[in-house]
CSV table of C-alpha atoms in Angstrom, one decimal:
chain,number,residue,atom,x,y,z
C,1,UNK,CA,114.2,61.4,142.4
C,2,UNK,CA,117.0,62.3,144.9
C,3,UNK,CA,118.8,64.3,142.1
C,4,UNK,CA,115.5,66.2,141.3
C,5,UNK,CA,115.2,67.1,145.0
C,6,UNK,CA,118.8,68.3,145.0
C,7,UNK,CA,118.0,70.5,142.0
C,8,UNK,CA,114.9,72.0,143.8
C,9,UNK,CA,116.7,72.6,147.1
C,10,UNK,CA,119.7,74.1,145.3
C,11,UNK,CA,117.4,76.3,143.2
C,12,UNK,CA,115.6,77.7,146.3
C,13,UNK,CA,119.0,78.7,147.8
C,14,UNK,CA,120.1,80.2,144.4
C,15,UNK,CA,116.9,82.2,144.0
C,16,UNK,CA,117.2,83.5,147.6
C,17,UNK,CA,120.8,84.5,147.1
C,18,UNK,CA,119.9,86.2,143.8
C,19,UNK,CA,117.2,88.3,145.4
C,20,UNK,CA,119.5,89.3,148.3
C,21,UNK,CA,122.6,90.2,146.2
C,22,UNK,CA,121.2,91.5,142.9
C,23,UNK,CA,121.2,95.0,144.2
C,24,UNK,CA,117.7,95.7,142.6
C,25,UNK,CA,114.2,95.7,143.9
C,26,UNK,CA,112.4,93.8,141.1
C,27,UNK,CA,108.6,94.5,140.8
C,28,UNK,CA,108.1,90.9,139.9
C,29,UNK,CA,109.2,88.3,142.5
C,30,UNK,CA,110.5,85.1,140.9
C,31,UNK,CA,111.5,81.7,142.3
C,32,UNK,CA,113.5,79.7,139.7
C,33,UNK,CA,113.8,75.9,139.5
C,34,UNK,CA,117.0,75.0,137.7
C,35,UNK,CA,116.7,71.4,136.4
C,36,UNK,CA,119.7,69.3,135.4
C,37,UNK,CA,118.6,68.0,132.0
C,38,UNK,CA,119.4,64.3,132.4
C,39,UNK,CA,117.4,64.0,135.7
C,40,UNK,CA,114.1,65.4,134.4
C,41,UNK,CA,111.6,64.4,131.8
C,42,UNK,CA,112.0,66.0,128.3
C,43,UNK,CA,110.0,69.2,128.1
C,44,UNK,CA,109.3,71.7,125.3
C,45,UNK,CA,111.1,75.0,125.5
C,46,UNK,CA,109.1,78.1,126.2
C,47,UNK,CA,107.8,80.1,123.2
C,48,UNK,CA,106.2,82.9,125.3
C,49,UNK,CA,107.0,86.5,124.8
C,50,UNK,CA,107.5,88.0,128.3
C,51,UNK,CA,106.3,91.4,129.4
C,52,UNK,CA,109.0,93.9,130.4
C,53,UNK,CA,108.4,93.4,134.2
C,54,UNK,CA,109.2,89.7,133.8
C,55,UNK,CA,111.9,90.1,131.2
C,56,UNK,CA,113.9,92.3,133.4
C,57,UNK,CA,114.1,89.8,136.3
C,58,UNK,CA,114.8,86.9,133.9
C,59,UNK,CA,117.6,88.9,132.2
C,60,UNK,CA,119.1,89.8,135.6
C,61,UNK,CA,119.0,86.2,136.8
C,62,UNK,CA,120.7,85.0,133.6
C,63,UNK,CA,123.6,87.5,134.2
C,64,UNK,CA,123.8,86.4,137.8
C,65,UNK,CA,123.8,82.7,136.9
C,66,UNK,CA,126.4,83.1,134.1
C,67,UNK,CA,128.6,85.0,136.5
C,68,UNK,CA,128.6,82.0,138.9
C,69,UNK,CA,128.6,79.2,136.3
C,70,UNK,CA,130.5,80.3,133.2
C,71,UNK,CA,130.0,77.1,131.2
C,72,UNK,CA,126.2,76.7,131.8
C,73,UNK,CA,123.3,77.9,129.7
C,74,UNK,CA,119.7,78.3,130.7
C,75,UNK,CA,116.9,77.1,128.5
C,76,UNK,CA,113.6,78.4,129.7
C,77,UNK,CA,110.4,76.4,130.1
C,78,UNK,CA,108.2,79.1,131.5
C,79,UNK,CA,105.1,77.8,129.8
C,80,UNK,CA,105.0,75.2,132.5
C,81,UNK,CA,105.5,77.7,135.3
C,82,UNK,CA,102.9,79.0,137.8
C,83,UNK,CA,102.2,82.7,138.4
C,84,UNK,CA,100.6,84.6,141.3
C,85,UNK,CA,98.9,87.9,140.6
C,86,UNK,CA,98.0,90.5,143.2
C,87,UNK,CA,94.7,91.9,141.9
C,88,UNK,CA,92.4,94.6,143.2
C,89,UNK,CA,88.6,94.4,142.7
C,90,UNK,CA,85.8,96.6,143.9
C,91,UNK,CA,85.0,94.0,146.6
C,92,UNK,CA,88.6,93.9,147.8
C,93,UNK,CA,92.1,92.5,146.9
C,94,UNK,CA,92.7,88.9,145.8
C,95,UNK,CA,95.8,86.8,145.3
C,96,UNK,CA,95.3,84.7,142.2
C,97,UNK,CA,97.5,81.7,141.3
C,98,UNK,CA,97.3,79.9,138.0
C,99,UNK,CA,99.4,79.0,135.0
C,100,UNK,CA,102.0,81.6,133.7
C,101,UNK,CA,99.8,82.0,130.6
C,102,UNK,CA,96.8,83.0,132.7
C,103,UNK,CA,98.9,85.4,134.8
C,104,UNK,CA,100.3,87.1,131.6
C,105,UNK,CA,96.9,87.4,130.1
C,106,UNK,CA,95.7,89.2,133.3
C,107,UNK,CA,98.7,91.5,133.2
C,108,UNK,CA,98.0,92.4,129.6
C,109,UNK,CA,94.3,93.1,129.9
C,110,UNK,CA,94.8,95.1,133.1
C,111,UNK,CA,94.3,98.8,132.5
C,112,UNK,CA,92.7,98.3,129.1
C,113,UNK,CA,89.1,98.6,128.1
C,114,UNK,CA,89.4,95.2,126.4
C,115,UNK,CA,91.7,93.1,124.2
C,116,UNK,CA,90.7,90.4,121.8
C,117,UNK,CA,92.1,86.9,122.0
C,118,UNK,CA,94.0,87.5,118.7
C,119,UNK,CA,95.6,90.7,120.1
C,120,UNK,CA,96.7,88.9,123.2
C,121,UNK,CA,98.0,85.9,121.2
C,122,UNK,CA,100.2,88.4,119.1
C,123,UNK,CA,101.5,90.0,122.3
C,124,UNK,CA,102.4,86.7,124.0
C,125,UNK,CA,103.6,84.9,120.8
C,126,UNK,CA,101.1,82.0,121.3
C,127,UNK,CA,98.6,80.2,119.1
C,128,UNK,CA,95.2,81.9,119.3
C,129,UNK,CA,93.5,78.6,120.3
C,130,UNK,CA,95.7,78.3,123.5
C,131,UNK,CA,94.8,81.9,124.4
C,132,UNK,CA,91.1,81.4,123.7
C,133,UNK,CA,91.1,78.3,126.0
C,134,UNK,CA,92.8,80.2,128.8
C,135,UNK,CA,90.5,83.2,128.4
C,136,UNK,CA,87.5,80.9,128.7
C,137,UNK,CA,88.8,79.7,132.0
C,138,UNK,CA,89.2,83.3,133.2
C,139,UNK,CA,85.8,84.5,132.1
C,140,UNK,CA,83.4,81.5,132.0
C,141,UNK,CA,84.4,79.5,135.2
C,142,UNK,CA,83.4,80.2,138.7
C,143,UNK,CA,86.6,82.2,139.2
C,144,UNK,CA,85.6,84.7,136.5
C,145,UNK,CA,88.1,87.4,137.1
C,146,UNK,CA,87.9,88.5,133.5
C,147,UNK,CA,84.8,89.6,131.7
C,148,UNK,CA,83.6,89.4,128.1
C,149,UNK,CA,83.0,92.8,126.4
C,150,UNK,CA,82.1,94.0,122.9
C,151,UNK,CA,85.4,94.6,120.9
C,152,UNK,CA,84.0,98.0,119.6
C,153,UNK,CA,81.9,99.5,122.4
C,154,UNK,CA,83.6,97.6,125.3
C,155,UNK,CA,80.1,97.1,126.8
C,156,UNK,CA,79.4,93.7,128.5
C,157,UNK,CA,78.8,91.1,125.8
C,158,UNK,CA,76.5,88.0,126.0
C,159,UNK,CA,78.8,86.0,123.7
C,160,UNK,CA,80.1,82.7,125.1
C,161,UNK,CA,81.9,81.4,122.0
C,162,UNK,CA,85.4,82.7,122.0
C,163,UNK,CA,87.3,83.4,118.8
C,164,UNK,CA,90.4,85.2,117.9
C,165,UNK,CA,88.6,88.3,116.6
C,166,UNK,CA,85.7,88.5,119.0
C,167,UNK,CA,84.7,89.2,121.7
C,168,UNK,CA,87.2,91.2,123.8
C,169,UNK,CA,88.2,90.7,127.4
C,170,UNK,CA,88.8,93.1,130.3
C,171,UNK,CA,89.3,92.7,134.1
C,172,UNK,CA,86.0,91.9,135.8
C,173,UNK,CA,86.1,94.6,138.5
C,174,UNK,CA,82.9,93.3,140.0
C,175,UNK,CA,84.3,89.8,140.8
C,176,UNK,CA,83.4,88.7,144.3
C,177,UNK,CA,84.6,85.9,146.6
C,178,UNK,CA,84.9,85.3,150.3
C,179,UNK,CA,88.4,83.8,149.7
C,180,UNK,CA,91.5,86.0,149.8
C,181,UNK,CA,93.7,83.5,148.0
C,182,UNK,CA,92.4,81.6,145.0
C,183,UNK,CA,93.5,79.1,142.4
C,184,UNK,CA,92.4,80.0,138.8
C,185,UNK,CA,90.6,77.3,137.0
C,186,UNK,CA,92.5,75.2,134.4
C,187,UNK,CA,92.1,76.2,130.8
C,188,UNK,CA,88.6,75.4,129.4
C,189,UNK,CA,87.9,74.5,125.8
C,190,UNK,CA,86.4,77.7,124.3
C,191,UNK,CA,84.4,75.5,121.9
C,192,UNK,CA,82.4,73.4,124.4
C,193,UNK,CA,83.3,74.8,127.8
C,194,UNK,CA,85.0,71.6,128.9
C,195,UNK,CA,88.2,71.6,130.8
C,196,UNK,CA,91.2,71.1,128.5
C,197,UNK,CA,92.5,67.6,129.4
C,198,UNK,CA,96.1,68.3,128.4
C,199,UNK,CA,96.3,71.4,130.5
C,200,UNK,CA,94.7,69.6,133.5
C,201,UNK,CA,97.1,66.7,133.1
C,202,UNK,CA,100.1,69.1,133.1
C,203,UNK,CA,98.9,70.9,136.2
C,204,UNK,CA,98.1,67.7,138.1
C,205,UNK,CA,101.5,66.1,137.1
C,206,UNK,CA,103.3,69.2,138.3
C,207,UNK,CA,101.4,69.2,141.6
C,208,UNK,CA,102.1,65.5,142.2
C,209,UNK,CA,105.8,66.1,141.6
C,210,UNK,CA,105.9,69.1,143.9
C,211,UNK,CA,104.2,67.0,146.6
C,212,UNK,CA,106.7,64.2,146.2
C,213,UNK,CA,109.6,66.5,146.5
C,214,UNK,CA,108.1,68.3,149.5
C,215,UNK,CA,107.4,65.0,151.4
C,216,UNK,CA,110.9,63.6,150.7
C,217,UNK,CA,112.6,66.9,151.6
C,218,UNK,CA,110.7,67.0,154.9
C,219,UNK,CA,111.4,63.3,155.7
C,220,UNK,CA,115.1,63.6,154.7
C,221,UNK,CA,115.5,66.5,157.1
C,222,UNK,CA,113.7,64.8,160.0
C,223,UNK,CA,114.6,61.1,159.5
C,224,UNK,CA,111.4,60.1,161.3
C,225,UNK,CA,108.1,61.8,161.7
C,226,UNK,CA,104.5,61.2,162.9
C,227,UNK,CA,102.1,61.2,159.9
C,228,UNK,CA,100.0,64.2,161.1
C,229,UNK,CA,103.2,66.3,161.6
C,230,UNK,CA,104.4,65.4,158.1
C,231,UNK,CA,101.0,66.3,156.5
C,232,UNK,CA,100.9,69.7,158.3
C,233,UNK,CA,104.4,70.6,157.3
C,234,UNK,CA,104.0,69.6,153.7
C,235,UNK,CA,100.7,71.4,153.3
C,236,UNK,CA,102.4,74.5,154.7
C,237,UNK,CA,105.3,74.1,152.3
C,238,UNK,CA,103.1,73.7,149.3
C,239,UNK,CA,100.8,76.6,150.2
C,240,UNK,CA,103.1,79.0,148.4
C,241,UNK,CA,102.4,77.4,145.1
C,242,UNK,CA,98.9,75.8,145.3
C,243,UNK,CA,96.2,74.9,147.8
C,244,UNK,CA,97.1,71.2,148.4
C,245,UNK,CA,94.7,68.9,150.1
C,246,UNK,CA,95.5,66.1,152.7
C,247,UNK,CA,94.3,63.5,150.2
C,248,UNK,CA,97.1,64.4,147.8
C,249,UNK,CA,99.7,64.0,150.6
C,250,UNK,CA,98.3,60.6,151.4
C,251,UNK,CA,98.5,59.3,147.9
C,252,UNK,CA,101.9,60.9,147.5
C,253,UNK,CA,103.1,59.0,150.7
C,254,UNK,CA,101.7,55.7,149.4
C,255,UNK,CA,103.6,56.2,146.1
C,256,UNK,CA,106.8,56.9,148.0
C,257,UNK,CA,106.4,53.9,150.3
C,258,UNK,CA,105.9,51.7,147.2
C,259,UNK,CA,109.1,53.2,145.7
C,260,UNK,CA,111.0,52.6,149.0
C,261,UNK,CA,111.7,56.2,149.8
C,262,UNK,CA,109.7,56.1,153.1
C,263,UNK,CA,108.4,53.3,155.3
C,264,UNK,CA,106.0,53.0,158.2
C,265,UNK,CA,107.2,51.8,161.6
C,266,UNK,CA,106.2,48.1,162.1
C,267,UNK,CA,104.9,48.7,165.6
C,268,UNK,CA,103.5,52.2,165.2
C,269,UNK,CA,101.9,52.7,161.8
C,270,UNK,CA,101.5,56.5,162.2
C,271,UNK,CA,105.3,56.8,162.5
C,272,UNK,CA,107.2,57.4,159.2
C,273,UNK,CA,110.8,56.6,158.6
C,274,UNK,CA,112.9,58.0,155.8
C,275,UNK,CA,115.0,55.4,153.9
C,276,UNK,CA,118.3,56.9,153.1
C-alpha cells in the first residue's frame, strides 16, 4: 500500500510539473497516475481509440515522460479512468463525472444530430455491447444527459431496447437538475435496464482504493488527527474525482485500522494515530 501511495503522490507532482512546463495550453486537462507494475493488481491494457483533443495531451505527456525517464515505457489503461465533461444545457451548465467511456461518448455525440451505438463503437474501437450499455446509462437513468432519437429523422424515439444499428443518440439539451456537479450513472444493461455488475464493481473498487490512499496520505502528513478533521479533509480531497460520502471514509478507516496503518488513541477514541 505504501508503494502505491508513493506512486500516486509522485504522479500528482509529475502531472503538475508537466502542465506547468509543457509550454502548451491543452484544451483537455489531464491528471495521470503512473503505477509501478509490481505494486498494483494486473489490469487489461486500454483498447480505446482516443479523440484528437485527448490524443494530443497523451502524446505530449509521453514525450515529456520519456525525456525524464529514458528507459521507461508507458502502457495505458485509460478504460479504467474517469473523465469530467463541462456540458451546457438549456437549463444551464453542468459538470458531469463518469467513466472515460461515458465521457468519450458524450464528446462524440456532441454537435451531431445523432449517432448509433454501432457508429460510436467504430469510432472508439470498442465492442458494440459495451457502448450500448454505457449509452443506456446516459439515456435511461435519472441522469439522462443523452436522448434517444430516430436514426433517420433524428426525431425523439420511444425505443428503449438499444442495439448497434438503432436507435441513435444525441445530447439531451432539455436535461434539468438542481445540482451543478453530477456523477453519471454506472453502465446499465441495455437488455434489461439493470446496472452492469462488472462496471459497478470496477467503479466501487477504484473508489475504495482512492479513499484508502487519501486517508493514508492525510494521516502520514499529520501523524495524528481527530476523526472529524480527517473525514472533512479526505472528502475535500476526493471531491475532485467523485462525490464521496462519510460512510465510505468510515469503512475505509476501519479497513486501515485492521491492516495496522492507523490506530485509535486508547484514551481518546476520536483521536487517530498514523502507524509508520
